[in-house]
Amino acid sequence: MTSYKSHYACFDCRKTFKRRLLGDIQGGYNKELDETPAKCPDCGNIMADMGLDFESPKKKDVKAWNHISTLYKVDITFHSCGCSGPGYIPNDSNELINHLIRIKNTYLEHQHFWARRKQDPESQSEIAKDEHKNGNFLYRIPKQYKKGTQKKPKYDSKKAQIYWSERVAEIEKKIEKIN
């Protein structure tokens, strides 16, 4: 079986490396050893784990390297199995800010939904209508905020509001890191 190696980037040296896994060397997986930080062989600084799908820009492309560094600061990396890819990756800082603002607005919509929600429907027809109309909001909260049964779900609106307000705060911190 093939073991895929993550790409590590040094933003100071503008170089990337694939790190050998200790399991490849020692013949077995040791989680503690494989998760130690990777150091740049050139400068010795800790390198950024950019994921399996990362393609580094050319060393001379300082603007692209600065953008990749900004993406890393806001937790956008290229981690996936290689099948579906890492998702949308903005091309520059303005696109990145717009992308984060769109995410923030979506989170605010969810927060407002839970703030307006008065009570859970009781009858099966009301529950079905609620799920059809509000499924986007109902299915995107963590399971711990959903109680009851599948036929009679009960939601904790206050905890859902807190959950979405925390997500909004996380996005605002990311936007601050860019500016």
JSON list of C-alpha atoms in Angstrom, two decimals:
[
{"chain": "A", "resi": 1, "resn": "MET", "atom": "CA", "xyz": [0.00, 0.00, 0.00]},
{"chain": "A", "resi": 2, "resn": "THR", "atom": "CA", "xyz": [1.28, 3.47, -0.85]},
{"chain": "A", "resi": 3, "resn": "SER", "atom": "CA", "xyz": [1.74, 6.01, 1.90]},
{"chain": "A", "resi": 4, "resn": "TYR", "atom": "CA", "xyz": [1.24, 9.53, 0.67]},
{"chain": "A", "resi": 5, "resn": "LYS", "atom": "CA", "xyz": [3.54, 12.19, 2.01]},
{"chain": "A", "resi": 6, "resn": "SER", "atom": "CA", "xyz": [2.45, 15.66, 2.92]},
{"chain": "A", "resi": 7, "resn": "HIS", "atom": "CA", "xyz": [4.14, 18.71, 1.42]},
{"chain": "A", "resi": 8, "resn": "TYR", "atom": "CA", "xyz": [5.90, 20.98, 3.88]},
{"chain": "A", "resi": 9, "resn": "ALA", "atom": "CA", "xyz": [6.68, 24.58, 3.01]},
{"chain": "A", "resi": 10, "resn": "CYS", "atom": "CA", "xyz": [9.25, 26.98, 4.38]},
{"chain": "A", "resi": 11, "resn": "PHE", "atom": "CA", "xyz": [7.99, 30.49, 3.65]},
{"chain": "A", "resi": 12, "resn": "ASP", "atom": "CA", "xyz": [11.36, 32.06, 4.53]},
{"chain": "A", "resi": 13, "resn": "CYS", "atom": "CA", "xyz": [13.37, 29.92, 2.08]},
{"chain": "A", "resi": 14, "resn": "ARG", "atom": "CA", "xyz": [10.44, 29.60, -0.38]},
{"chain": "A", "resi": 15, "resn": "LYS", "atom": "CA", "xyz": [11.01, 25.86, -0.67]},
{"chain": "A", "resi": 16, "resn": "THR", "atom": "CA", "xyz": [8.90, 22.76, -0.24]},
{"chain": "A", "resi": 17, "resn": "PHE", "atom": "CA", "xyz": [9.79, 19.26, 0.76]},
{"chain": "A", "resi": 18, "resn": "LYS", "atom": "CA", "xyz": [8.02, 15.96, 1.15]},
{"chain": "A", "resi": 19, "resn": "ARG", "atom": "CA", "xyz": [8.90, 14.53, 4.51]},
{"chain": "A", "resi": 20, "resn": "ARG", "atom": "CA", "xyz": [9.77, 10.88, 4.77]},
{"chain": "A", "resi": 21, "resn": "LEU", "atom": "CA", "xyz": [7.50, 9.07, 7.19]},
{"chain": "A", "resi": 22, "resn": "LEU", "atom": "CA", "xyz": [9.20, 7.21, 9.99]},
{"chain": "A", "resi": 23, "resn": "GLY", "atom": "CA", "xyz": [6.92, 4.29, 9.21]},
{"chain": "A", "resi": 24, "resn": "ASP", "atom": "CA", "xyz": [8.59, 4.05, 5.80]},
{"chain": "A", "resi": 25, "resn": "ILE", "atom": "CA", "xyz": [12.01, 3.95, 7.42]},
{"chain": "A", "resi": 26, "resn": "GLN", "atom": "CA", "xyz": [11.35, 1.82, 10.49]},
{"chain": "A", "resi": 27, "resn": "GLY", "atom": "CA", "xyz": [8.66, -0.42, 9.03]},
{"chain": "A", "resi": 28, "resn": "GLY", "atom": "CA", "xyz": [5.63, 0.55, 11.09]},
{"chain": "A", "resi": 29, "resn": "TYR", "atom": "CA", "xyz": [3.56, 3.55, 12.05]},
{"chain": "A", "resi": 30, "resn": "ASN", "atom": "CA", "xyz": [4.43, 5.52, 15.16]},
{"chain": "A", "resi": 31, "resn": "LYS", "atom": "CA", "xyz": [1.91, 8.35, 15.53]},
{"chain": "A", "resi": 32, "resn": "GLU", "atom": "CA", "xyz": [3.96, 10.25, 18.11]},
{"chain": "A", "resi": 33, "resn": "LEU", "atom": "CA", "xyz": [7.10, 10.26, 15.96]},
{"chain": "A", "resi": 34, "resn": "ASP", "atom": "CA", "xyz": [5.33, 10.99, 12.68]},
{"chain": "A", "resi": 35, "resn": "GLU", "atom": "CA", "xyz": [3.57, 14.04, 14.17]},
{"chain": "A", "resi": 36, "resn": "THR", "atom": "CA", "xyz": [6.73, 15.85, 15.30]},
{"chain": "A", "resi": 37, "resn": "PRO", "atom": "CA", "xyz": [7.16, 19.23, 13.57]},
{"chain": "A", "resi": 38, "resn": "ALA", "atom": "CA", "xyz": [9.16, 19.23, 10.35]},
{"chain": "A", "resi": 39, "resn": "LYS", "atom": "CA", "xyz": [12.18, 21.51, 10.25]},
{"chain": "A", "resi": 40, "resn": "CYS", "atom": "CA", "xyz": [13.50, 23.13, 7.11]},
{"chain": "A", "resi": 41, "resn": "PRO", "atom": "CA", "xyz": [16.77, 21.48, 6.06]},
{"chain": "A", "resi": 42, "resn": "ASP", "atom": "CA", "xyz": [18.08, 24.87, 4.89]},
{"chain": "A", "resi": 43, "resn": "CYS", "atom": "CA", "xyz": [17.25, 27.34, 7.67]},
{"chain": "A", "resi": 44, "resn": "GLY", "atom": "CA", "xyz": [16.08, 25.05, 10.50]},
{"chain": "A", "resi": 45, "resn": "ASN", "atom": "CA", "xyz": [12.73, 26.81, 11.04]},
{"chain": "A", "resi": 46, "resn": "ILE", "atom": "CA", "xyz": [9.52, 24.85, 11.56]},
{"chain": "A", "resi": 47, "resn": "MET", "atom": "CA", "xyz": [7.83, 24.20, 8.22]},
{"chain": "A", "resi": 48, "resn": "ALA", "atom": "CA", "xyz": [4.12, 24.51, 7.41]},
{"chain": "A", "resi": 49, "resn": "ASP", "atom": "CA", "xyz": [2.24, 21.29, 6.68]},
{"chain": "A", "resi": 50, "resn": "MET", "atom": "CA", "xyz": [0.47, 22.27, 3.46]},
{"chain": "A", "resi": 51, "resn": "GLY", "atom": "CA", "xyz": [-1.11, 18.89, 2.70]},
{"chain": "A", "resi": 52, "resn": "LEU", "atom": "CA", "xyz": [-1.05, 16.32, -0.07]},
{"chain": "A", "resi": 53, "resn": "ASP", "atom": "CA", "xyz": [-2.45, 18.50, -2.87]},
{"chain": "A", "resi": 54, "resn": "PHE", "atom": "CA", "xyz": [-0.11, 21.48, -2.47]},
{"chain": "A", "resi": 55, "resn": "GLU", "atom": "CA", "xyz": [1.75, 22.70, -5.53]},
{"chain": "A", "resi": 56, "resn": "SER", "atom": "CA", "xyz": [4.38, 25.26, -4.68]},
{"chain": "A", "resi": 57, "resn": "PRO", "atom": "CA", "xyz": [4.93, 28.38, -6.74]},
{"chain": "A", "resi": 58, "resn": "LYS", "atom": "CA", "xyz": [8.32, 29.05, -8.29]},
{"chain": "A", "resi": 59, "resn": "LYS", "atom": "CA", "xyz": [10.94, 30.31, -5.85]},
{"chain": "A", "resi": 60, "resn": "LYS", "atom": "CA", "xyz": [11.18, 33.67, -7.66]},
{"chain": "A", "resi": 61, "resn": "ASP", "atom": "CA", "xyz": [7.40, 34.31, -7.38]},
{"chain": "A", "resi": 62, "resn": "VAL", "atom": "CA", "xyz": [7.52, 36.21, -4.07]},
{"chain": "A", "resi": 63, "resn": "LYS", "atom": "CA", "xyz": [3.93, 37.49, -4.45]},
{"chain": "A", "resi": 64, "resn": "ALA", "atom": "CA", "xyz": [2.58, 33.94, -4.74]},
{"chain": "A", "resi": 65, "resn": "TRP", "atom": "CA", "xyz": [4.64, 32.77, -1.76]},
{"chain": "A", "resi": 66, "resn": "ASN", "atom": "CA", "xyz": [3.31, 35.67, 0.33]},
{"chain": "A", "resi": 67, "resn": "HIS", "atom": "CA", "xyz": [-0.23, 34.70, -0.63]},
{"chain": "A", "resi": 68, "resn": "ILE", "atom": "CA", "xyz": [0.40, 31.04, 0.27]},
{"chain": "A", "resi": 69, "resn": "SER", "atom": "CA", "xyz": [1.73, 32.23, 3.63]},
{"chain": "A", "resi": 70, "resn": "THR", "atom": "CA", "xyz": [-1.44, 34.28, 4.16]},
{"chain": "A", "resi": 71, "resn": "LEU", "atom": "CA", "xyz": [-3.60, 31.27, 3.28]},
{"chain": "A", "resi": 72, "resn": "TYR", "atom": "CA", "xyz": [-1.73, 29.21, 5.86]},
{"chain": "A", "resi": 73, "resn": "LYS", "atom": "CA", "xyz": [-2.23, 31.91, 8.53]},
{"chain": "A", "resi": 74, "resn": "VAL", "atom": "CA", "xyz": [-6.01, 31.63, 8.08]},
{"chain": "A", "resi": 75, "resn": "ASP", "atom": "CA", "xyz": [-5.94, 27.80, 8.11]},
{"chain": "A", "resi": 76, "resn": "ILE", "atom": "CA", "xyz": [-6.44, 27.22, 4.39]},
{"chain": "A", "resi": 77, "resn": "THR", "atom": "CA", "xyz": [-4.24, 24.33, 3.35]},
{"chain": "A", "resi": 78, "resn": "PHE", "atom": "CA", "xyz": [-4.36, 21.59, 0.75]},
{"chain": "A", "resi": 79, "resn": "HIS", "atom": "CA", "xyz": [-5.29, 18.59, 2.89]},
{"chain": "A", "resi": 80, "resn": "SER", "atom": "CA", "xyz": [-7.45, 16.02, 1.16]},
{"chain": "A", "resi": 81, "resn": "CYS", "atom": "CA", "xyz": [-7.04, 12.49, -0.04]},
{"chain": "A", "resi": 82, "resn": "GLY", "atom": "CA", "xyz": [-6.36, 13.74, -3.54]},
{"chain": "A", "resi": 83, "resn": "CYS", "atom": "CA", "xyz": [-9.73, 12.54, -4.84]},
{"chain": "A", "resi": 84, "resn": "SER", "atom": "CA", "xyz": [-11.85, 15.62, -4.32]},
{"chain": "A", "resi": 85, "resn": "GLY", "atom": "CA", "xyz": [-9.17, 18.25, -3.91]},
{"chain": "A", "resi": 86, "resn": "PRO", "atom": "CA", "xyz": [-8.90, 20.86, -1.18]},
{"chain": "A", "resi": 87, "resn": "GLY", "atom": "CA", "xyz": [-11.91, 22.91, -2.31]},
{"chain": "A", "resi": 88, "resn": "TYR", "atom": "CA", "xyz": [-11.97, 26.57, -3.29]},
{"chain": "A", "resi": 89, "resn": "ILE", "atom": "CA", "xyz": [-8.64, 28.36, -2.84]},
{"chain": "A", "resi": 90, "resn": "PRO", "atom": "CA", "xyz": [-8.74, 32.16, -3.39]},
{"chain": "A", "resi": 91, "resn": "ASN", "atom": "CA", "xyz": [-6.09, 33.53, -5.77]},
{"chain": "A", "resi": 92, "resn": "ASP", "atom": "CA", "xyz": [-5.24, 36.75, -3.92]},
{"chain": "A", "resi": 93, "resn": "SER", "atom": "CA", "xyz": [-5.87, 38.58, -0.65]},
{"chain": "A", "resi": 94, "resn": "ASN", "atom": "CA", "xyz": [-8.92, 40.47, -1.94]},
{"chain": "A", "resi": 95, "resn": "GLU", "atom": "CA", "xyz": [-10.55, 37.24, -3.10]},
{"chain": "A", "resi": 96, "resn": "LEU", "atom": "CA", "xyz": [-9.63, 35.65, 0.23]},
{"chain": "A", "resi": 97, "resn": "ILE", "atom": "CA", "xyz": [-11.26, 38.46, 2.20]},
{"chain": "A", "resi": 98, "resn": "ASN", "atom": "CA", "xyz": [-14.38, 38.27, 0.01]},
{"chain": "A", "resi": 99, "resn": "HIS", "atom": "CA", "xyz": [-14.48, 34.50, 0.48]},
{"chain": "A", "resi": 100, "resn": "LEU", "atom": "CA", "xyz": [-14.25, 34.85, 4.27]},
{"chain": "A", "resi": 101, "resn": "ILE", "atom": "CA", "xyz": [-16.93, 37.57, 4.28]},
{"chain": "A", "resi": 102, "resn": "ARG", "atom": "CA", "xyz": [-19.28, 35.26, 2.33]},
{"chain": "A", "resi": 103, "resn": "ILE", "atom": "CA", "xyz": [-18.65, 32.51, 4.90]},
{"chain": "A", "resi": 104, "resn": "LYS", "atom": "CA", "xyz": [-19.23, 34.99, 7.74]},
{"chain": "A", "resi": 105, "resn": "ASN", "atom": "CA", "xyz": [-22.53, 36.11, 6.17]},
{"chain": "A", "resi": 106, "resn": "THR", "atom": "CA", "xyz": [-23.67, 32.49, 5.92]},
{"chain": "A", "resi": 107, "resn": "TYR", "atom": "CA", "xyz": [-22.81, 31.95, 9.58]},
{"chain": "A", "resi": 108, "resn": "LEU", "atom": "CA", "xyz": [-24.71, 35.12, 10.50]},
{"chain": "A", "resi": 109, "resn": "GLU", "atom": "CA", "xyz": [-27.77, 33.82, 8.62]},
{"chain": "A", "resi": 110, "resn": "HIS", "atom": "CA", "xyz": [-27.61, 30.65, 10.70]},
{"chain": "A", "resi": 111, "resn": "GLN", "atom": "CA", "xyz": [-27.18, 32.62, 13.92]},
{"chain": "A", "resi": 112, "resn": "HIS", "atom": "CA", "xyz": [-30.19, 34.82, 13.06]},
{"chain": "A", "resi": 113, "resn": "PHE", "atom": "CA", "xyz": [-32.31, 31.77, 12.20]},
{"chain": "A", "resi": 114, "resn": "TRP", "atom": "CA", "xyz": [-31.70, 30.27, 15.64]},
{"chain": "A", "resi": 115, "resn": "ALA", "atom": "CA", "xyz": [-32.30, 33.62, 17.34]},
{"chain": "A", "resi": 116, "resn": "ARG", "atom": "CA", "xyz": [-35.74, 33.91, 15.63]},
{"chain": "A", "resi": 117, "resn": "ARG", "atom": "CA", "xyz": [-36.76, 30.30, 16.25]},
{"chain": "A", "resi": 118, "resn": "LYS", "atom": "CA", "xyz": [-39.42, 30.31, 18.96]},
{"chain": "A", "resi": 119, "resn": "GLN", "atom": "CA", "xyz": [-40.24, 26.64, 19.41]},
{"chain": "A", "resi": 120, "resn": "ASP", "atom": "CA", "xyz": [-39.95, 23.29, 17.71]},
{"chain": "A", "resi": 121, "resn": "PRO", "atom": "CA", "xyz": [-42.99, 22.03, 15.78]},
{"chain": "A", "resi": 122, "resn": "GLU", "atom": "CA", "xyz": [-45.03, 19.31, 17.46]},
{"chain": "A", "resi": 123, "resn": "SER", "atom": "CA", "xyz": [-47.10, 17.47, 14.83]},
{"chain": "A", "resi": 124, "resn": "GLN", "atom": "CA", "xyz": [-45.58, 15.26, 12.15]},
{"chain": "A", "resi": 125, "resn": "SER", "atom": "CA", "xyz": [-46.87, 17.50, 9.35]},
{"chain": "A", "resi": 126, "resn": "GLU", "atom": "CA", "xyz": [-45.37, 20.60, 11.01]},
{"chain": "A", "resi": 127, "resn": "ILE", "atom": "CA", "xyz": [-42.06, 18.77, 11.53]},
{"chain": "A", "resi": 128, "resn": "ALA", "atom": "CA", "xyz": [-42.00, 17.71, 7.85]},
{"chain": "A", "resi": 129, "resn": "LYS", "atom": "CA", "xyz": [-42.75, 21.29, 6.72]},
{"chain": "A", "resi": 130, "resn": "ASP", "atom": "CA", "xyz": [-40.07, 22.63, 9.09]},
{"chain": "A", "resi": 131, "resn": "GLU", "atom": "CA", "xyz": [-37.46, 20.20, 7.77]},
{"chain": "A", "resi": 132, "resn": "HIS", "atom": "CA", "xyz": [-38.37, 21.01, 4.17]},
{"chain": "A", "resi": 133, "resn": "LYS", "atom": "CA", "xyz": [-38.29, 24.77, 4.72]},
{"chain": "A", "resi": 134, "resn": "ASN", "atom": "CA", "xyz": [-35.40, 25.01, 7.21]},
{"chain": "A", "resi": 135, "resn": "GLY", "atom": "CA", "xyz": [-33.35, 21.88, 6.51]},
{"chain": "A", "resi": 136, "resn": "ASN", "atom": "CA", "xyz": [-30.28, 23.96, 5.60]},
{"chain": "A", "resi": 137, "resn": "PHE", "atom": "CA", "xyz": [-30.26, 25.41, 9.12]},
{"chain": "A", "resi": 138, "resn": "LEU", "atom": "CA", "xyz": [-31.41, 22.31, 11.00]},
{"chain": "A", "resi": 139, "resn": "TYR", "atom": "CA", "xyz": [-28.86, 19.90, 9.54]},
{"chain": "A", "resi": 140, "resn": "ARG", "atom": "CA", "xyz": [-25.79, 22.10, 9.90]},
{"chain": "A", "resi": 141, "resn": "ILE", "atom": "CA", "xyz": [-25.60, 22.26, 13.68]},
{"chain": "A", "resi": 142, "resn": "PRO", "atom": "CA", "xyz": [-23.64, 19.68, 15.67]},
{"chain": "A", "resi": 143, "resn": "LYS", "atom": "CA", "xyz": [-25.57, 16.63, 16.86]},
{"chain": "A", "resi": 144, "resn": "GLN", "atom": "CA", "xyz": [-25.17, 17.56, 20.54]},
{"chain": "A", "resi": 145, "resn": "TYR", "atom": "CA", "xyz": [-27.61, 20.47, 20.00]},
{"chain": "A", "resi": 146, "resn": "LYS", "atom": "CA", "xyz": [-30.29, 18.13, 18.65]},
{"chain": "A", "resi": 147, "resn": "LYS", "atom": "CA", "xyz": [-32.29, 16.10, 21.14]},
{"chain": "A", "resi": 148, "resn": "GLY", "atom": "CA", "xyz": [-35.42, 14.00, 20.94]},
{"chain": "A", "resi": 149, "resn": "THR", "atom": "CA", "xyz": [-36.01, 11.32, 18.35]},
{"chain": "A", "resi": 150, "resn": "GLN", "atom": "CA", "xyz": [-35.79, 11.29, 14.58]},
{"chain": "A", "resi": 151, "resn": "LYS", "atom": "CA", "xyz": [-39.56, 11.63, 14.35]},
{"chain": "A", "resi": 152, "resn": "LYS", "atom": "CA", "xyz": [-39.77, 14.34, 17.03]},
{"chain": "A", "resi": 153, "resn": "PRO", "atom": "CA", "xyz": [-36.49, 16.29, 17.03]},
{"chain": "A", "resi": 154, "resn": "LYS", "atom": "CA", "xyz": [-35.88, 19.00, 19.61]},
{"chain": "A", "resi": 155, "resn": "TYR", "atom": "CA", "xyz": [-33.24, 21.66, 19.09]},
{"chain": "A", "resi": 156, "resn": "ASP", "atom": "CA", "xyz": [-31.42, 23.83, 21.64]},
{"chain": "A", "resi": 157, "resn": "SER", "atom": "CA", "xyz": [-31.74, 27.25, 19.98]},
{"chain": "A", "resi": 158, "resn": "LYS", "atom": "CA", "xyz": [-29.60, 29.09, 22.55]},
{"chain": "A", "resi": 159, "resn": "LYS", "atom": "CA", "xyz": [-26.67, 26.70, 22.16]},
{"chain": "A", "resi": 160, "resn": "ALA", "atom": "CA", "xyz": [-27.05, 26.82, 18.37]},
{"chain": "A", "resi": 161, "resn": "GLN", "atom": "CA", "xyz": [-26.85, 30.65, 18.50]},
{"chain": "A", "resi": 162, "resn": "ILE", "atom": "CA", "xyz": [-23.69, 30.42, 20.60]},
{"chain": "A", "resi": 163, "resn": "TYR", "atom": "CA", "xyz": [-22.22, 27.86, 18.21]},
{"chain": "A", "resi": 164, "resn": "TRP", "atom": "CA", "xyz": [-22.75, 30.14, 15.19]},
{"chain": "A", "resi": 165, "resn": "SER", "atom": "CA", "xyz": [-21.54, 33.24, 17.03]},
{"chain": "A", "resi": 166, "resn": "GLU", "atom": "CA", "xyz": [-18.30, 31.37, 17.82]},
{"chain": "A", "resi": 167, "resn": "ARG", "atom": "CA", "xyz": [-17.93, 30.50, 14.11]},
{"chain": "A", "resi": 168, "resn": "VAL", "atom": "CA", "xyz": [-18.47, 34.19, 13.22]},
{"chain": "A", "resi": 169, "resn": "ALA", "atom": "CA", "xyz": [-15.79, 35.22, 15.75]},
{"chain": "A", "resi": 170, "resn": "GLU", "atom": "CA", "xyz": [-13.34, 32.70, 14.22]},
{"chain": "A", "resi": 171, "resn": "ILE", "atom": "CA", "xyz": [-13.89, 34.15, 10.74]},
{"chain": "A", "resi": 172, "resn": "GLU", "atom": "CA", "xyz": [-13.45, 37.72, 12.04]},
{"chain": "A", "resi": 173, "resn": "LYS", "atom": "CA", "xyz": [-10.10, 36.72, 13.58]},
{"chain": "A", "resi": 174, "resn": "LYS", "atom": "CA", "xyz": [-9.02, 35.27, 10.24]},
{"chain": "A", "resi": 175, "resn": "ILE", "atom": "CA", "xyz": [-9.99, 38.49, 8.43]},
{"chain": "A", "resi": 176, "resn": "GLU", "atom": "CA", "xyz": [-7.97, 40.49, 10.98]},
{"chain": "A", "resi": 177, "resn": "LYS", "atom": "CA", "xyz": [-4.90, 38.32, 10.29]},
{"chain": "A", "resi": 178, "resn": "ILE", "atom": "CA", "xyz": [-5.07, 39.29, 6.62]},
{"chain": "A", "resi": 179, "resn": "ASN", "atom": "CA", "xyz": [-5.38, 43.04, 7.16]}
]
